[in-house]
Amino acid sequence: MTTKLMSLEPAKRNAILNAALKEFATKGFDKASTNVIAKEAKISKPLMFHYVSSKQELFLCVYDYFVEILDKEYYLKMDFTEKDIFNRLRQSYLLQIELIKLYPWIFEFNKLTNETNSDLINIELKKRADKKQLSCGNQLFDTVDESKFRKGLDIEKCKQFILWANIGFINQILDEIRNTNTNEINGDTILQKLDGYFDELRKVFYSESNE
């Protein structure tokens, strides 16, 4: 969606988009407050509505912008030729950390697809849902090198355990990052902690020769 908002210089544009994504993701479209969005973006509400014509337009602008960002800067950059499941997850975290530095609420994006009381929004969401959207959620655990796992293990159940651990890591990282000034986020420290977790998971699931 093309709006005046997209013509703003990046810092101002991202301030509005981040504030709007946070408000829409945490409260849903219906309960989201444009007063809160404007205040968090440090912009007057009348000026914000100079760049977008309505709450509905702002929501759809946020939706379309973050679909594009996730496609270009995350899904399309994943290298699925890497077959080690833990190396693949590490690659995913590297990409996520860089995105979260710019857009702290980007991985709450899926909450924007919830049905609303606005027929206009519901119709537009349905149109977008009908278009093929990229996703690497399932791909992260597909086509991995299963020969590295210990013999006798149920590989699919192992993947499920690793997925649950992965979700826990992500939630912990998000909590830490959101309570930290984005300029102070230390990606190396986060990765060092993650590498420690991955080393322990390799000991649990991999044969000794593949740890």
JSON list of C-alpha atoms in Angstrom, two decimals:
[
{"chain": "A", "resi": 1, "resn": "MET", "atom": "CA", "xyz": [0.00, 0.00, 0.00]},
{"chain": "A", "resi": 2, "resn": "THR", "atom": "CA", "xyz": [1.42, 3.40, -1.02]},
{"chain": "A", "resi": 3, "resn": "THR", "atom": "CA", "xyz": [0.83, 6.24, 1.45]},
{"chain": "A", "resi": 4, "resn": "LYS", "atom": "CA", "xyz": [2.50, 9.51, 2.38]},
{"chain": "A", "resi": 5, "resn": "LEU", "atom": "CA", "xyz": [3.85, 7.61, 5.37]},
{"chain": "A", "resi": 6, "resn": "MET", "atom": "CA", "xyz": [6.19, 5.62, 3.12]},
{"chain": "A", "resi": 7, "resn": "SER", "atom": "CA", "xyz": [7.74, 8.84, 1.78]},
{"chain": "A", "resi": 8, "resn": "LEU", "atom": "CA", "xyz": [8.93, 9.93, 5.22]},
{"chain": "A", "resi": 9, "resn": "GLU", "atom": "CA", "xyz": [12.58, 9.67, 6.11]},
{"chain": "A", "resi": 10, "resn": "PRO", "atom": "CA", "xyz": [13.31, 6.25, 7.66]},
{"chain": "A", "resi": 11, "resn": "ALA", "atom": "CA", "xyz": [13.61, 7.28, 11.33]},
{"chain": "A", "resi": 12, "resn": "LYS", "atom": "CA", "xyz": [10.23, 9.04, 11.42]},
{"chain": "A", "resi": 13, "resn": "ARG", "atom": "CA", "xyz": [8.56, 6.36, 9.31]},
{"chain": "A", "resi": 14, "resn": "ASN", "atom": "CA", "xyz": [9.87, 3.55, 11.49]},
{"chain": "A", "resi": 15, "resn": "ALA", "atom": "CA", "xyz": [8.84, 5.35, 14.68]},
{"chain": "A", "resi": 16, "resn": "ILE", "atom": "CA", "xyz": [5.23, 5.41, 13.50]},
{"chain": "A", "resi": 17, "resn": "LEU", "atom": "CA", "xyz": [5.31, 1.87, 12.09]},
{"chain": "A", "resi": 18, "resn": "ASN", "atom": "CA", "xyz": [6.87, 0.42, 15.24]},
{"chain": "A", "resi": 19, "resn": "ALA", "atom": "CA", "xyz": [4.43, 2.21, 17.52]},
{"chain": "A", "resi": 20, "resn": "ALA", "atom": "CA", "xyz": [1.49, 1.09, 15.39]},
{"chain": "A", "resi": 21, "resn": "LEU", "atom": "CA", "xyz": [2.70, -2.52, 15.14]},
{"chain": "A", "resi": 22, "resn": "LYS", "atom": "CA", "xyz": [3.11, -2.71, 18.93]},
{"chain": "A", "resi": 23, "resn": "GLU", "atom": "CA", "xyz": [-0.35, -1.26, 19.59]},
{"chain": "A", "resi": 24, "resn": "PHE", "atom": "CA", "xyz": [-2.15, -3.37, 16.96]},
{"chain": "A", "resi": 25, "resn": "ALA", "atom": "CA", "xyz": [-0.32, -6.57, 17.94]},
{"chain": "A", "resi": 26, "resn": "THR", "atom": "CA", "xyz": [-0.88, -6.21, 21.67]},
{"chain": "A", "resi": 27, "resn": "LYS", "atom": "CA", "xyz": [-4.44, -4.85, 21.64]},
{"chain": "A", "resi": 28, "resn": "GLY", "atom": "CA", "xyz": [-5.87, -5.88, 18.29]},
{"chain": "A", "resi": 29, "resn": "PHE", "atom": "CA", "xyz": [-7.24, -3.51, 15.67]},
{"chain": "A", "resi": 30, "resn": "ASP", "atom": "CA", "xyz": [-10.51, -2.76, 17.47]},
{"chain": "A", "resi": 31, "resn": "LYS", "atom": "CA", "xyz": [-9.01, -1.76, 20.82]},
{"chain": "A", "resi": 32, "resn": "ALA", "atom": "CA", "xyz": [-5.85, -0.15, 19.47]},
{"chain": "A", "resi": 33, "resn": "SER", "atom": "CA", "xyz": [-5.63, 3.58, 20.19]},
{"chain": "A", "resi": 34, "resn": "THR", "atom": "CA", "xyz": [-4.32, 6.00, 17.61]},
{"chain": "A", "resi": 35, "resn": "ASN", "atom": "CA", "xyz": [-3.69, 8.42, 20.51]},
{"chain": "A", "resi": 36, "resn": "VAL", "atom": "CA", "xyz": [-1.28, 5.89, 22.03]},
{"chain": "A", "resi": 37, "resn": "ILE", "atom": "CA", "xyz": [0.37, 5.25, 18.65]},
{"chain": "A", "resi": 38, "resn": "ALA", "atom": "CA", "xyz": [0.94, 8.95, 18.02]},
{"chain": "A", "resi": 39, "resn": "LYS", "atom": "CA", "xyz": [2.24, 9.52, 21.55]},
{"chain": "A", "resi": 40, "resn": "GLU", "atom": "CA", "xyz": [4.69, 6.59, 21.37]},
{"chain": "A", "resi": 41, "resn": "ALA", "atom": "CA", "xyz": [5.84, 7.70, 17.91]},
{"chain": "A", "resi": 42, "resn": "LYS", "atom": "CA", "xyz": [6.39, 11.21, 19.33]},
{"chain": "A", "resi": 43, "resn": "ILE", "atom": "CA", "xyz": [4.21, 12.82, 16.71]},
{"chain": "A", "resi": 44, "resn": "SER", "atom": "CA", "xyz": [0.96, 14.76, 16.94]},
{"chain": "A", "resi": 45, "resn": "LYS", "atom": "CA", "xyz": [-2.16, 12.83, 16.04]},
{"chain": "A", "resi": 46, "resn": "PRO", "atom": "CA", "xyz": [-3.24, 15.39, 13.37]},
{"chain": "A", "resi": 47, "resn": "LEU", "atom": "CA", "xyz": [0.19, 15.14, 11.75]},
{"chain": "A", "resi": 48, "resn": "MET", "atom": "CA", "xyz": [0.05, 11.34, 11.83]},
{"chain": "A", "resi": 49, "resn": "PHE", "atom": "CA", "xyz": [-3.28, 11.46, 10.03]},
{"chain": "A", "resi": 50, "resn": "HIS", "atom": "CA", "xyz": [-1.70, 13.73, 7.44]},
{"chain": "A", "resi": 51, "resn": "TYR", "atom": "CA", "xyz": [0.43, 10.75, 6.47]},
{"chain": "A", "resi": 52, "resn": "VAL", "atom": "CA", "xyz": [-2.37, 8.17, 6.67]},
{"chain": "A", "resi": 53, "resn": "SER", "atom": "CA", "xyz": [-6.04, 8.95, 6.18]},
{"chain": "A", "resi": 54, "resn": "SER", "atom": "CA", "xyz": [-7.52, 6.65, 8.82]},
{"chain": "A", "resi": 55, "resn": "LYS", "atom": "CA", "xyz": [-6.87, 3.99, 11.45]},
{"chain": "A", "resi": 56, "resn": "GLN", "atom": "CA", "xyz": [-7.77, 1.35, 8.83]},
{"chain": "A", "resi": 57, "resn": "GLU", "atom": "CA", "xyz": [-5.23, 2.70, 6.37]},
{"chain": "A", "resi": 58, "resn": "LEU", "atom": "CA", "xyz": [-2.56, 2.79, 9.07]},
{"chain": "A", "resi": 59, "resn": "PHE", "atom": "CA", "xyz": [-3.28, -0.84, 9.99]},
{"chain": "A", "resi": 60, "resn": "LEU", "atom": "CA", "xyz": [-3.06, -2.05, 6.39]},
{"chain": "A", "resi": 61, "resn": "CYS", "atom": "CA", "xyz": [0.07, 0.02, 5.81]},
{"chain": "A", "resi": 62, "resn": "VAL", "atom": "CA", "xyz": [1.67, -1.66, 8.83]},
{"chain": "A", "resi": 63, "resn": "TYR", "atom": "CA", "xyz": [0.53, -5.09, 7.65]},
{"chain": "A", "resi": 64, "resn": "ASP", "atom": "CA", "xyz": [1.86, -4.69, 4.11]},
{"chain": "A", "resi": 65, "resn": "TYR", "atom": "CA", "xyz": [5.12, -3.10, 5.21]},
{"chain": "A", "resi": 66, "resn": "PHE", "atom": "CA", "xyz": [6.03, -5.88, 7.62]},
{"chain": "A", "resi": 67, "resn": "VAL", "atom": "CA", "xyz": [5.02, -8.63, 5.19]},
{"chain": "A", "resi": 68, "resn": "GLU", "atom": "CA", "xyz": [7.55, -7.18, 2.76]},
{"chain": "A", "resi": 69, "resn": "ILE", "atom": "CA", "xyz": [10.24, -6.75, 5.42]},
{"chain": "A", "resi": 70, "resn": "LEU", "atom": "CA", "xyz": [9.83, -10.32, 6.70]},
{"chain": "A", "resi": 71, "resn": "ASP", "atom": "CA", "xyz": [9.97, -11.70, 3.17]},
{"chain": "A", "resi": 72, "resn": "LYS", "atom": "CA", "xyz": [13.06, -9.75, 2.10]},
{"chain": "A", "resi": 73, "resn": "GLU", "atom": "CA", "xyz": [15.05, -9.65, 5.31]},
{"chain": "A", "resi": 74, "resn": "TYR", "atom": "CA", "xyz": [14.20, -12.99, 6.88]},
{"chain": "A", "resi": 75, "resn": "TYR", "atom": "CA", "xyz": [12.47, -15.71, 4.84]},
{"chain": "A", "resi": 76, "resn": "LEU", "atom": "CA", "xyz": [14.35, -15.10, 1.60]},
{"chain": "A", "resi": 77, "resn": "LYS", "atom": "CA", "xyz": [17.70, -14.87, 3.39]},
{"chain": "A", "resi": 78, "resn": "MET", "atom": "CA", "xyz": [17.40, -18.24, 5.11]},
{"chain": "A", "resi": 79, "resn": "ASP", "atom": "CA", "xyz": [19.80, -20.76, 3.62]},
{"chain": "A", "resi": 80, "resn": "PHE", "atom": "CA", "xyz": [18.04, -24.11, 3.67]},
{"chain": "A", "resi": 81, "resn": "THR", "atom": "CA", "xyz": [20.99, -25.86, 2.11]},
{"chain": "A", "resi": 82, "resn": "GLU", "atom": "CA", "xyz": [22.34, -25.91, 5.67]},
{"chain": "A", "resi": 83, "resn": "LYS", "atom": "CA", "xyz": [21.17, -29.31, 6.94]},
{"chain": "A", "resi": 84, "resn": "ASP", "atom": "CA", "xyz": [22.30, -29.23, 10.56]},
{"chain": "A", "resi": 85, "resn": "ILE", "atom": "CA", "xyz": [19.18, -28.29, 12.51]},
{"chain": "A", "resi": 86, "resn": "PHE", "atom": "CA", "xyz": [21.07, -26.29, 15.13]},
{"chain": "A", "resi": 87, "resn": "ASN", "atom": "CA", "xyz": [23.18, -24.39, 12.60]},
{"chain": "A", "resi": 88, "resn": "ARG", "atom": "CA", "xyz": [19.96, -23.59, 10.76]},
{"chain": "A", "resi": 89, "resn": "LEU", "atom": "CA", "xyz": [18.36, -22.29, 13.94]},
{"chain": "A", "resi": 90, "resn": "ARG", "atom": "CA", "xyz": [21.46, -20.21, 14.68]},
{"chain": "A", "resi": 91, "resn": "GLN", "atom": "CA", "xyz": [21.20, -18.66, 11.22]},
{"chain": "A", "resi": 92, "resn": "SER", "atom": "CA", "xyz": [17.55, -17.86, 11.93]},
{"chain": "A", "resi": 93, "resn": "TYR", "atom": "CA", "xyz": [18.47, -16.12, 15.19]},
{"chain": "A", "resi": 94, "resn": "LEU", "atom": "CA", "xyz": [21.13, -14.00, 13.49]},
{"chain": "A", "resi": 95, "resn": "LEU", "atom": "CA", "xyz": [18.55, -12.69, 11.04]},
{"chain": "A", "resi": 96, "resn": "GLN", "atom": "CA", "xyz": [15.95, -12.19, 13.75]},
{"chain": "A", "resi": 97, "resn": "ILE", "atom": "CA", "xyz": [18.28, -10.21, 16.00]},
{"chain": "A", "resi": 98, "resn": "GLU", "atom": "CA", "xyz": [19.11, -7.77, 13.21]},
{"chain": "A", "resi": 99, "resn": "LEU", "atom": "CA", "xyz": [15.43, -7.24, 12.47]},
{"chain": "A", "resi": 100, "resn": "ILE", "atom": "CA", "xyz": [14.46, -6.84, 16.11]},
{"chain": "A", "resi": 101, "resn": "LYS", "atom": "CA", "xyz": [17.05, -4.08, 16.51]},
{"chain": "A", "resi": 102, "resn": "LEU", "atom": "CA", "xyz": [15.05, -2.03, 14.01]},
{"chain": "A", "resi": 103, "resn": "TYR", "atom": "CA", "xyz": [11.57, -3.40, 14.66]},
{"chain": "A", "resi": 104, "resn": "PRO", "atom": "CA", "xyz": [11.21, -4.71, 18.26]},
{"chain": "A", "resi": 105, "resn": "TRP", "atom": "CA", "xyz": [7.69, -6.07, 17.70]},
{"chain": "A", "resi": 106, "resn": "ILE", "atom": "CA", "xyz": [8.14, -7.57, 14.24]},
{"chain": "A", "resi": 107, "resn": "PHE", "atom": "CA", "xyz": [7.80, -11.17, 15.40]},
{"chain": "A", "resi": 108, "resn": "GLU", "atom": "CA", "xyz": [4.37, -10.40, 16.86]},
{"chain": "A", "resi": 109, "resn": "PHE", "atom": "CA", "xyz": [3.27, -9.75, 13.28]},
{"chain": "A", "resi": 110, "resn": "ASN", "atom": "CA", "xyz": [1.08, -12.87, 13.08]},
{"chain": "A", "resi": 111, "resn": "LYS", "atom": "CA", "xyz": [-1.30, -11.35, 15.64]},
{"chain": "A", "resi": 112, "resn": "LEU", "atom": "CA", "xyz": [-2.40, -8.81, 13.01]},
{"chain": "A", "resi": 113, "resn": "THR", "atom": "CA", "xyz": [-4.31, -11.52, 11.16]},
{"chain": "A", "resi": 114, "resn": "ASN", "atom": "CA", "xyz": [-6.98, -11.82, 13.88]},
{"chain": "A", "resi": 115, "resn": "GLU", "atom": "CA", "xyz": [-10.53, -11.03, 12.77]},
{"chain": "A", "resi": 116, "resn": "THR", "atom": "CA", "xyz": [-11.79, -7.55, 13.66]},
{"chain": "A", "resi": 117, "resn": "ASN", "atom": "CA", "xyz": [-15.09, -5.69, 13.92]},
{"chain": "A", "resi": 118, "resn": "SER", "atom": "CA", "xyz": [-14.16, -3.79, 10.77]},
{"chain": "A", "resi": 119, "resn": "ASP", "atom": "CA", "xyz": [-15.59, -5.34, 7.63]},
{"chain": "A", "resi": 120, "resn": "LEU", "atom": "CA", "xyz": [-13.08, -3.38, 5.57]},
{"chain": "A", "resi": 121, "resn": "ILE", "atom": "CA", "xyz": [-10.13, -4.78, 7.49]},
{"chain": "A", "resi": 122, "resn": "ASN", "atom": "CA", "xyz": [-11.52, -8.32, 7.42]},
{"chain": "A", "resi": 123, "resn": "ILE", "atom": "CA", "xyz": [-12.03, -8.16, 3.66]},
{"chain": "A", "resi": 124, "resn": "GLU", "atom": "CA", "xyz": [-8.52, -6.81, 3.11]},
{"chain": "A", "resi": 125, "resn": "LEU", "atom": "CA", "xyz": [-6.99, -9.45, 5.39]},
{"chain": "A", "resi": 126, "resn": "LYS", "atom": "CA", "xyz": [-8.84, -12.16, 3.49]},
{"chain": "A", "resi": 127, "resn": "LYS", "atom": "CA", "xyz": [-7.44, -10.84, 0.20]},
{"chain": "A", "resi": 128, "resn": "ARG", "atom": "CA", "xyz": [-3.95, -10.91, 1.62]},
{"chain": "A", "resi": 129, "resn": "ALA", "atom": "CA", "xyz": [-4.40, -14.38, 3.10]},
{"chain": "A", "resi": 130, "resn": "ASP", "atom": "CA", "xyz": [-5.40, -15.66, -0.34]},
{"chain": "A", "resi": 131, "resn": "LYS", "atom": "CA", "xyz": [-2.04, -14.56, -1.68]},
{"chain": "A", "resi": 132, "resn": "LYS", "atom": "CA", "xyz": [0.85, -16.91, -1.03]},
{"chain": "A", "resi": 133, "resn": "GLN", "atom": "CA", "xyz": [2.90, -15.63, 1.87]},
{"chain": "A", "resi": 134, "resn": "LEU", "atom": "CA", "xyz": [6.38, -16.92, 2.54]},
{"chain": "A", "resi": 135, "resn": "SER", "atom": "CA", "xyz": [7.00, -18.77, 5.77]},
{"chain": "A", "resi": 136, "resn": "CYS", "atom": "CA", "xyz": [9.96, -20.68, 7.12]},
{"chain": "A", "resi": 137, "resn": "GLY", "atom": "CA", "xyz": [8.35, -21.87, 10.35]},
{"chain": "A", "resi": 138, "resn": "ASN", "atom": "CA", "xyz": [7.93, -25.45, 9.15]},
{"chain": "A", "resi": 139, "resn": "GLN", "atom": "CA", "xyz": [10.89, -25.34, 6.78]},
{"chain": "A", "resi": 140, "resn": "LEU", "atom": "CA", "xyz": [13.25, -24.80, 9.69]},
{"chain": "A", "resi": 141, "resn": "PHE", "atom": "CA", "xyz": [12.68, -28.41, 10.70]},
{"chain": "A", "resi": 142, "resn": "ASP", "atom": "CA", "xyz": [12.27, -29.95, 7.24]},
{"chain": "A", "resi": 143, "resn": "THR", "atom": "CA", "xyz": [15.02, -31.60, 5.17]},
{"chain": "A", "resi": 144, "resn": "VAL", "atom": "CA", "xyz": [17.53, -31.62, 8.05]},
{"chain": "A", "resi": 145, "resn": "ASP", "atom": "CA", "xyz": [20.31, -34.19, 8.35]},
{"chain": "A", "resi": 146, "resn": "GLU", "atom": "CA", "xyz": [18.62, -36.84, 10.47]},
{"chain": "A", "resi": 147, "resn": "SER", "atom": "CA", "xyz": [21.69, -39.09, 10.39]},
{"chain": "A", "resi": 148, "resn": "LYS", "atom": "CA", "xyz": [23.24, -36.94, 13.12]},
{"chain": "A", "resi": 149, "resn": "PHE", "atom": "CA", "xyz": [20.63, -37.98, 15.68]},
{"chain": "A", "resi": 150, "resn": "ARG", "atom": "CA", "xyz": [21.27, -40.80, 18.12]},
{"chain": "A", "resi": 151, "resn": "LYS", "atom": "CA", "xyz": [20.07, -44.19, 16.92]},
{"chain": "A", "resi": 152, "resn": "GLY", "atom": "CA", "xyz": [16.77, -45.34, 18.34]},
{"chain": "A", "resi": 153, "resn": "LEU", "atom": "CA", "xyz": [15.34, -41.86, 18.82]},
{"chain": "A", "resi": 154, "resn": "ASP", "atom": "CA", "xyz": [11.96, -40.85, 17.40]},
{"chain": "A", "resi": 155, "resn": "ILE", "atom": "CA", "xyz": [13.20, -38.08, 15.09]},
{"chain": "A", "resi": 156, "resn": "GLU", "atom": "CA", "xyz": [9.84, -36.34, 14.72]},
{"chain": "A", "resi": 157, "resn": "LYS", "atom": "CA", "xyz": [9.41, -36.18, 18.48]},
{"chain": "A", "resi": 158, "resn": "CYS", "atom": "CA", "xyz": [12.95, -34.88, 18.81]},
{"chain": "A", "resi": 159, "resn": "LYS", "atom": "CA", "xyz": [12.14, -32.12, 16.34]},
{"chain": "A", "resi": 160, "resn": "GLN", "atom": "CA", "xyz": [9.09, -31.25, 18.43]},
{"chain": "A", "resi": 161, "resn": "PHE", "atom": "CA", "xyz": [11.21, -31.01, 21.59]},
{"chain": "A", "resi": 162, "resn": "ILE", "atom": "CA", "xyz": [13.70, -28.80, 19.77]},
{"chain": "A", "resi": 163, "resn": "LEU", "atom": "CA", "xyz": [10.85, -26.65, 18.46]},
{"chain": "A", "resi": 164, "resn": "TRP", "atom": "CA", "xyz": [9.53, -26.13, 21.98]},
{"chain": "A", "resi": 165, "resn": "ALA", "atom": "CA", "xyz": [13.02, -25.19, 23.17]},
{"chain": "A", "resi": 166, "resn": "ASN", "atom": "CA", "xyz": [13.31, -22.83, 20.19]},
{"chain": "A", "resi": 167, "resn": "ILE", "atom": "CA", "xyz": [10.05, -21.09, 21.10]},
{"chain": "A", "resi": 168, "resn": "GLY", "atom": "CA", "xyz": [11.29, -20.71, 24.67]},
{"chain": "A", "resi": 169, "resn": "PHE", "atom": "CA", "xyz": [14.58, -19.19, 23.48]},
{"chain": "A", "resi": 170, "resn": "ILE", "atom": "CA", "xyz": [12.77, -16.75, 21.20]},
{"chain": "A", "resi": 171, "resn": "ASN", "atom": "CA", "xyz": [10.40, -15.59, 23.95]},
{"chain": "A", "resi": 172, "resn": "GLN", "atom": "CA", "xyz": [13.29, -15.11, 26.37]},
{"chain": "A", "resi": 173, "resn": "ILE", "atom": "CA", "xyz": [15.29, -13.16, 23.79]},
{"chain": "A", "resi": 174, "resn": "LEU", "atom": "CA", "xyz": [12.31, -10.97, 22.93]},
{"chain": "A", "resi": 175, "resn": "ASP", "atom": "CA", "xyz": [11.68, -10.17, 26.59]},
{"chain": "A", "resi": 176, "resn": "GLU", "atom": "CA", "xyz": [15.32, -9.23, 27.10]},
{"chain": "A", "resi": 177, "resn": "ILE", "atom": "CA", "xyz": [15.50, -7.11, 23.96]},
{"chain": "A", "resi": 178, "resn": "ARG", "atom": "CA", "xyz": [12.24, -5.27, 24.64]},
{"chain": "A", "resi": 179, "resn": "ASN", "atom": "CA", "xyz": [13.54, -4.30, 28.07]},
{"chain": "A", "resi": 180, "resn": "THR", "atom": "CA", "xyz": [16.76, -3.00, 26.58]},
{"chain": "A", "resi": 181, "resn": "ASN", "atom": "CA", "xyz": [17.45, 0.12, 24.55]},
{"chain": "A", "resi": 182, "resn": "THR", "atom": "CA", "xyz": [17.81, -1.19, 20.98]},
{"chain": "A", "resi": 183, "resn": "ASN", "atom": "CA", "xyz": [21.12, 0.67, 20.67]},
{"chain": "A", "resi": 184, "resn": "GLU", "atom": "CA", "xyz": [22.46, -1.37, 23.59]},
{"chain": "A", "resi": 185, "resn": "ILE", "atom": "CA", "xyz": [21.50, -4.81, 22.26]},
{"chain": "A", "resi": 186, "resn": "ASN", "atom": "CA", "xyz": [24.58, -7.01, 22.22]},
{"chain": "A", "resi": 187, "resn": "GLY", "atom": "CA", "xyz": [24.07, -9.62, 19.52]},
{"chain": "A", "resi": 188, "resn": "ASP", "atom": "CA", "xyz": [27.32, -11.38, 20.41]},
{"chain": "A", "resi": 189, "resn": "THR", "atom": "CA", "xyz": [26.19, -11.91, 24.01]},
{"chain": "A", "resi": 190, "resn": "ILE", "atom": "CA", "xyz": [22.84, -13.29, 22.87]},
{"chain": "A", "resi": 191, "resn": "LEU", "atom": "CA", "xyz": [24.51, -15.66, 20.42]},
{"chain": "A", "resi": 192, "resn": "GLN", "atom": "CA", "xyz": [27.03, -16.81, 23.01]},
{"chain": "A", "resi": 193, "resn": "LYS", "atom": "CA", "xyz": [24.13, -17.76, 25.28]},
{"chain": "A", "resi": 194, "resn": "LEU", "atom": "CA", "xyz": [22.31, -19.49, 22.42]},
{"chain": "A", "resi": 195, "resn": "ASP", "atom": "CA", "xyz": [25.42, -21.39, 21.38]},
{"chain": "A", "resi": 196, "resn": "GLY", "atom": "CA", "xyz": [25.65, -22.71, 24.92]},
{"chain": "A", "resi": 197, "resn": "TYR", "atom": "CA", "xyz": [22.05, -23.96, 24.70]},
{"chain": "A", "resi": 198, "resn": "PHE", "atom": "CA", "xyz": [22.68, -25.53, 21.29]},
{"chain": "A", "resi": 199, "resn": "ASP", "atom": "CA", "xyz": [25.79, -27.32, 22.60]},
{"chain": "A", "resi": 200, "resn": "GLU", "atom": "CA", "xyz": [23.71, -28.91, 25.35]},
{"chain": "A", "resi": 201, "resn": "LEU", "atom": "CA", "xyz": [20.93, -29.88, 22.93]},
{"chain": "A", "resi": 202, "resn": "ARG", "atom": "CA", "xyz": [23.47, -31.51, 20.62]},
{"chain": "A", "resi": 203, "resn": "LYS", "atom": "CA", "xyz": [24.63, -33.65, 23.57]},
{"chain": "A", "resi": 204, "resn": "VAL", "atom": "CA", "xyz": [21.03, -34.74, 24.15]},
{"chain": "A", "resi": 205, "resn": "PHE", "atom": "CA", "xyz": [19.98, -35.51, 20.58]},
{"chain": "A", "resi": 206, "resn": "TYR", "atom": "CA", "xyz": [23.12, -36.14, 18.49]},
{"chain": "A", "resi": 207, "resn": "SER", "atom": "CA", "xyz": [25.39, -39.15, 18.46]},
{"chain": "A", "resi": 208, "resn": "GLU", "atom": "CA", "xyz": [28.79, -38.48, 20.01]},
{"chain": "A", "resi": 209, "resn": "SER", "atom": "CA", "xyz": [30.52, -38.31, 16.63]},
{"chain": "A", "resi": 210, "resn": "ASN", "atom": "CA", "xyz": [28.22, -35.44, 15.56]},
{"chain": "A", "resi": 211, "resn": "GLU", "atom": "CA", "xyz": [28.23, -33.31, 18.72]}
]
